[in-house]
mmCIF file of C-alpha atoms in Angstrom:
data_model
loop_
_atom_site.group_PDB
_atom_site.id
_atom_site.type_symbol
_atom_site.label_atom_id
_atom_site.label_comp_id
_atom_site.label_asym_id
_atom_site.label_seq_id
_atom_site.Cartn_x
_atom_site.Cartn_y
_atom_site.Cartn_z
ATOM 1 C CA UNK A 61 -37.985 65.853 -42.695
ATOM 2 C CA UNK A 62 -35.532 66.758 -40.017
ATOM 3 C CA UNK A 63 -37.067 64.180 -37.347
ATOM 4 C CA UNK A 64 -37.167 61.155 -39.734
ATOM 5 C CA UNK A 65 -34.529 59.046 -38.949
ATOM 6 C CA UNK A 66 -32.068 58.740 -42.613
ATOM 7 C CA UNK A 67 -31.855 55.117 -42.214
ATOM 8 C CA UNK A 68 -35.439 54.925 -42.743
ATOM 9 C CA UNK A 69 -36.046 53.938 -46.442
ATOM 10 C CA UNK A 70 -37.261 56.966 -48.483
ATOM 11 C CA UNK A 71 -39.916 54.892 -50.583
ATOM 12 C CA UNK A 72 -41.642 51.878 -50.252
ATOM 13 C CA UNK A 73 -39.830 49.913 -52.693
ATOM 14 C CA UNK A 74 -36.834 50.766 -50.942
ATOM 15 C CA UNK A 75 -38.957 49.526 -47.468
ATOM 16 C CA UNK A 76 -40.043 46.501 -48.892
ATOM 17 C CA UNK A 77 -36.903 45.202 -50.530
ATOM 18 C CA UNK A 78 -35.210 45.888 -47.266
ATOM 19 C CA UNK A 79 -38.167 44.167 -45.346
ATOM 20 C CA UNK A 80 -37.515 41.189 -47.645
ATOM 21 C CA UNK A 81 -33.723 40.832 -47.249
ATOM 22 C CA UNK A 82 -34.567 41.113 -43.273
ATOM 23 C CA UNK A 83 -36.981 38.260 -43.258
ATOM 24 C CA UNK A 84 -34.687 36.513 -45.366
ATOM 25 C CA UNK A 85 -31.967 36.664 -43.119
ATOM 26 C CA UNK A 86 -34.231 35.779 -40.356
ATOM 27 C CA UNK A 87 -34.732 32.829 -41.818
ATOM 28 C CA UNK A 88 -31.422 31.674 -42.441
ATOM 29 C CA UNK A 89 -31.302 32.491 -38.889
ATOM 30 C CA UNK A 90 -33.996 29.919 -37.917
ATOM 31 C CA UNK A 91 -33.203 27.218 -40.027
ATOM 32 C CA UNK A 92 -29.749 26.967 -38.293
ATOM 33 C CA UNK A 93 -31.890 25.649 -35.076
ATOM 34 C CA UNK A 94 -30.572 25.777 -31.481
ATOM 35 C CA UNK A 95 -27.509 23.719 -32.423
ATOM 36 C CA UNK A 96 -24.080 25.494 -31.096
ATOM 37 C CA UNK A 97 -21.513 23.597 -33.505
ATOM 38 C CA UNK A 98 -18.503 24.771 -31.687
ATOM 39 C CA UNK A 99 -19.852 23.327 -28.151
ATOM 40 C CA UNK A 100 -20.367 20.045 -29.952
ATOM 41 C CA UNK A 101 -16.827 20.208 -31.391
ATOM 42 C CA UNK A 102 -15.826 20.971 -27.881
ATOM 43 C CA UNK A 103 -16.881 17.930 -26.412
ATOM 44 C CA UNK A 104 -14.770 16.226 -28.713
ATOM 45 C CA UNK A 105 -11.835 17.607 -28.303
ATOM 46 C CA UNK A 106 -12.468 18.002 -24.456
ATOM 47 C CA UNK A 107 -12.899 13.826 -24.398
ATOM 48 C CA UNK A 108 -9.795 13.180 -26.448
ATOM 49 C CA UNK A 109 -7.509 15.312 -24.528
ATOM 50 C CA UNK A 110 -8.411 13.837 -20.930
ATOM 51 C CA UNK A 111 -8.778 10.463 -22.298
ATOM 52 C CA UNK A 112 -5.556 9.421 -20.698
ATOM 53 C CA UNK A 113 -6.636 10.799 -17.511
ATOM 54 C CA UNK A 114 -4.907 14.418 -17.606
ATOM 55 C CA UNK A 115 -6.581 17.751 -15.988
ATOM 56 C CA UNK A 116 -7.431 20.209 -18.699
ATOM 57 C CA UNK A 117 -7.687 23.730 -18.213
ATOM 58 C CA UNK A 118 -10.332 25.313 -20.513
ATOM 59 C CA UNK A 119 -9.705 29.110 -21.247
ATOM 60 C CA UNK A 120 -12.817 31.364 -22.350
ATOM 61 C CA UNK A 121 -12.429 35.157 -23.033
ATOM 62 C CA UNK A 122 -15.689 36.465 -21.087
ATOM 63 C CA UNK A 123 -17.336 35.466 -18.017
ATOM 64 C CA UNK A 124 -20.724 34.618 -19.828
ATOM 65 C CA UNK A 125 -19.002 31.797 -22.245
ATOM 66 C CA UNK A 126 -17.252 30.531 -18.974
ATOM 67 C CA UNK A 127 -20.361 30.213 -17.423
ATOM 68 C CA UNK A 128 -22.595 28.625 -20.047
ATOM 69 C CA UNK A 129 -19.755 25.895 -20.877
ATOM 70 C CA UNK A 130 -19.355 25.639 -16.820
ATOM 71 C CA UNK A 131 -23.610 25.090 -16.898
ATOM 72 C CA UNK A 132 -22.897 22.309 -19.854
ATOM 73 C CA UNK A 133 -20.246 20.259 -18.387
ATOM 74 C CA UNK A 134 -21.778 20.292 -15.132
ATOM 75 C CA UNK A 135 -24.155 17.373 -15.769
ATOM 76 C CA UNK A 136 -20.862 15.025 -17.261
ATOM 77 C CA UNK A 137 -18.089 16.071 -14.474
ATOM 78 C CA UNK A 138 -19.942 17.312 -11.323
ATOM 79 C CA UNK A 139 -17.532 17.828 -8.293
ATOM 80 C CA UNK A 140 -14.662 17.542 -10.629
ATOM 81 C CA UNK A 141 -15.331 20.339 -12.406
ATOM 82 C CA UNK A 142 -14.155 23.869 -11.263
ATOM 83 C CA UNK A 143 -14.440 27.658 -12.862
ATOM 84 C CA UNK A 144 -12.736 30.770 -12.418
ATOM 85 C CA UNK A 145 -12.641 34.448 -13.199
ATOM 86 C CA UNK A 146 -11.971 37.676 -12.068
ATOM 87 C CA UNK A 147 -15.388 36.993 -9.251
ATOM 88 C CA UNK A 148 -12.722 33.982 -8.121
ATOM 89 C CA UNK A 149 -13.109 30.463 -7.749
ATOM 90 C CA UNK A 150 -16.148 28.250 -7.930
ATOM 91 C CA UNK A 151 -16.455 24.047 -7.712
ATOM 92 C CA UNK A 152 -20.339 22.124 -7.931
ATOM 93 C CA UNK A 153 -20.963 20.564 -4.715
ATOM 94 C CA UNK A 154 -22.843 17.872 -5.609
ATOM 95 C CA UNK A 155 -26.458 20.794 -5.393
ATOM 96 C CA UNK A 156 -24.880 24.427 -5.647
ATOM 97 C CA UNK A 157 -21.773 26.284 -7.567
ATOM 98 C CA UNK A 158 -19.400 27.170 -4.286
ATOM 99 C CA UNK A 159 -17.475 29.849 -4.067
ATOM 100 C CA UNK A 160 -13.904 29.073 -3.102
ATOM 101 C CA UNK A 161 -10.038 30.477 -3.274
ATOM 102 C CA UNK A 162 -7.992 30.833 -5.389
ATOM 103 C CA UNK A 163 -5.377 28.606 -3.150
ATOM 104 C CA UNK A 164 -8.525 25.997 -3.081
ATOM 105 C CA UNK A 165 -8.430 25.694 -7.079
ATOM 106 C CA UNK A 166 -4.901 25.098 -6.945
ATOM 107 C CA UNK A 167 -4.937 22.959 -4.045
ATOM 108 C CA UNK A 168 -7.548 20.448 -5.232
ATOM 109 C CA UNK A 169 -5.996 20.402 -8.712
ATOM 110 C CA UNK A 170 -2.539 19.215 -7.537
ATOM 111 C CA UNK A 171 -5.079 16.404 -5.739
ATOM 112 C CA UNK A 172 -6.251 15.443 -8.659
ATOM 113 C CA UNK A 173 -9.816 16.346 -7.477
ATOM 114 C CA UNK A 174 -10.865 19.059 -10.727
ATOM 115 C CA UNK A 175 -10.731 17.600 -13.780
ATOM 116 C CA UNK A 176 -11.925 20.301 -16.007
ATOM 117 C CA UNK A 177 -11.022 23.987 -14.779
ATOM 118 C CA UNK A 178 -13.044 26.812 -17.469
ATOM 119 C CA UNK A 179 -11.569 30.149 -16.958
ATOM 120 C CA UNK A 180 -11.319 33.614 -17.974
ATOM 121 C CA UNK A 181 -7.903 35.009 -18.523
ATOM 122 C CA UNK A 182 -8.391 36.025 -14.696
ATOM 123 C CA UNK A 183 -6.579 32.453 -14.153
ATOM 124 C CA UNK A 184 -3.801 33.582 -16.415
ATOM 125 C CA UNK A 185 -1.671 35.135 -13.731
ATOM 126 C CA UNK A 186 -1.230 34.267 -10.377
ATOM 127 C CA UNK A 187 -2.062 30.665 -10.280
ATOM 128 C CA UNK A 188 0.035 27.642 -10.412
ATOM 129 C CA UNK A 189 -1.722 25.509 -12.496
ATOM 130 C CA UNK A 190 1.072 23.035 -13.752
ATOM 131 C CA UNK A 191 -0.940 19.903 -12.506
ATOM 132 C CA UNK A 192 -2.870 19.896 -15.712
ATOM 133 C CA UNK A 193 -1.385 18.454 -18.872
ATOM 134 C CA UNK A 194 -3.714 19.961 -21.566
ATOM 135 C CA UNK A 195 -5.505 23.784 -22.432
ATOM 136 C CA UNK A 196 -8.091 24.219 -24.422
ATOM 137 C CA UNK A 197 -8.561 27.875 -25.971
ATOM 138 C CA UNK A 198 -12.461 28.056 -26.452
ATOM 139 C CA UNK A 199 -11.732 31.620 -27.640
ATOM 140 C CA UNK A 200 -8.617 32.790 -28.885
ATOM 141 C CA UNK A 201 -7.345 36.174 -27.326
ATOM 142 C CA UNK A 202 -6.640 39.147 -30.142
ATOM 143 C CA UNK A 203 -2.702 39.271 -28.376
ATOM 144 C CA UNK A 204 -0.268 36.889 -28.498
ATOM 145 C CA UNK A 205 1.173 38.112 -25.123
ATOM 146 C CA UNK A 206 -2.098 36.379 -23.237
ATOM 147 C CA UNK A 207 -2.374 33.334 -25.107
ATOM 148 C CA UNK A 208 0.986 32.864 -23.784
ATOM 149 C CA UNK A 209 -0.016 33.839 -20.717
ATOM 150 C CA UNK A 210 -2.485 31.017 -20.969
ATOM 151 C CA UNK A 211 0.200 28.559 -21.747
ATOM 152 C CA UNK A 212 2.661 29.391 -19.204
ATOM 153 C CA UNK A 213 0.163 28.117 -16.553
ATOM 154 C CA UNK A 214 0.749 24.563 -17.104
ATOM 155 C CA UNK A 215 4.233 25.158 -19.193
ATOM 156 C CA UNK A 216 6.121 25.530 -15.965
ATOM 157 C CA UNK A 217 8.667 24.092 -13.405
ATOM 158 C CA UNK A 218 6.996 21.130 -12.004
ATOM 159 C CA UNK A 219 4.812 20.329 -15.129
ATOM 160 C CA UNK A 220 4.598 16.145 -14.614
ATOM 161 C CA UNK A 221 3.731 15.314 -18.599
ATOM 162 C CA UNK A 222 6.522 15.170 -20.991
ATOM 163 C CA UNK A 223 4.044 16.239 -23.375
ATOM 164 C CA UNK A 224 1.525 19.442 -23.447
ATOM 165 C CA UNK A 225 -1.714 19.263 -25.703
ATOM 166 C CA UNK A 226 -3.035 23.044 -26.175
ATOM 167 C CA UNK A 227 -6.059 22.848 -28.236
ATOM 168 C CA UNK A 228 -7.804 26.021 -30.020
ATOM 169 C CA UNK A 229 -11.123 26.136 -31.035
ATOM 170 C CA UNK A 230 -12.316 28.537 -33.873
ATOM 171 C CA UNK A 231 -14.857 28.586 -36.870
ATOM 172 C CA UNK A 232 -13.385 28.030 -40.370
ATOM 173 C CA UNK A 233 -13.481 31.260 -42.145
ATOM 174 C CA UNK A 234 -13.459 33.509 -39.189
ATOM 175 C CA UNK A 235 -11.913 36.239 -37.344
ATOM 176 C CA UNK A 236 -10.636 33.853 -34.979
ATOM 177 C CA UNK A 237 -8.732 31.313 -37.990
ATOM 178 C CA UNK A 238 -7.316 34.852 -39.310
ATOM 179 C CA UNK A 239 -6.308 35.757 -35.483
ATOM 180 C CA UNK A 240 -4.870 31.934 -34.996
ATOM 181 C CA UNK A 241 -2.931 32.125 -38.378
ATOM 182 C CA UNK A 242 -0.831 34.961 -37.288
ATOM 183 C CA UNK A 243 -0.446 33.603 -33.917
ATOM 184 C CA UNK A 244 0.691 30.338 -35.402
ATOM 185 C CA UNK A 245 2.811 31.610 -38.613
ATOM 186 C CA UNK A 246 4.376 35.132 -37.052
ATOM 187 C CA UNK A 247 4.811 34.211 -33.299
ATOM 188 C CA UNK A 248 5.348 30.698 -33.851
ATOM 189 C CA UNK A 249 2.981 30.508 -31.081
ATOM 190 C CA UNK A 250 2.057 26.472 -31.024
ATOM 191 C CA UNK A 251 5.177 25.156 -31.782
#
């Protein structure tokens, strides 16, 4: 008895109703498909914010979502679409992601050269990213502190739009609505 593991159902009704639940859930699973609803909703707000031509920066909270939004845009903005994180700066040539500075990011921002700039909250300090008009938060940060942060990058002396859009993307019902209430209703965050 000592080497059975106690989450191991004692009887076999106990087994199979668990089995059942399990392949019911597994189910639900499936039937959901490979469609990510918040990318889709994404691409939405990502075309309605740049429609009149402003830079965006989008803000993700790990490398990994960073990287698979980075992989989706890619085929839409090409060479006007840059990244970066705490493993620095990257822009698509035209057949490769290239590594590049963090002074490069900036530099072809301000030229008007990256349209779309997905980061981590590696880009939250240290960069002068004022040249684009809009932020996207595809995740929303657990502390208020770094989604202002976030903000300040493009809320800043030499910011060219008399108006800043700051988008945030989360799932009705979620951890992420409860974390963007407070932000919104005891910070007063998005005002």
């Amino acid at each position: 008895d000592d080497k059975i593991d106690p989450a191991i159902p004692a009887d076999p009704r106990s087994a199979a109703a668990e089995q059942a639940q399990l392949l019911s859930l597994l189910a639900q699973l499936n039937a959901l498909g490979a469609t990510d609803s918040k990318l889709s909703k994404f691409w939405g707000v990502l075309r309605d914010i740049i429609a009149d031509g402003r830079s965006v920066l989008v803000f993700t909270e790990s490398t990994d979502t960073m990287t698979y939004l980075r992989d989706h845009l890619r085929p839409t903005y090409g060479p006007s679409l840059g990244c970066y994180s705490g493993g620095g700066g990257q822009v698509w040539n035209g057949s490769a992601w290239q590594n590049v500075t963090k002074a490069e990011i900036t530099e072809r921002l301000f030229a008007g050269e990256l349209r779309v700039l997905v980061c981590t909250d590696a880009a939250s300090e240290g960069l002068n990213l004022q040249a684009a008009g809009a932020l996207i938060n595809y995740d929303l940060p657990w502390n208020s502190s770094k989604v202002e942060q976030r903000i300040g990058r493009i809320d800043r002396i030499g910011q060219q739009q008399p108006v800043l859009h700051i988008r945030n993307m989360f799932l009705v019902d979620s951890v992420d609505m409860d974390v963007y209430t407070v932000l919104r209703e005891r910070c007063g965050l998005f005002e």
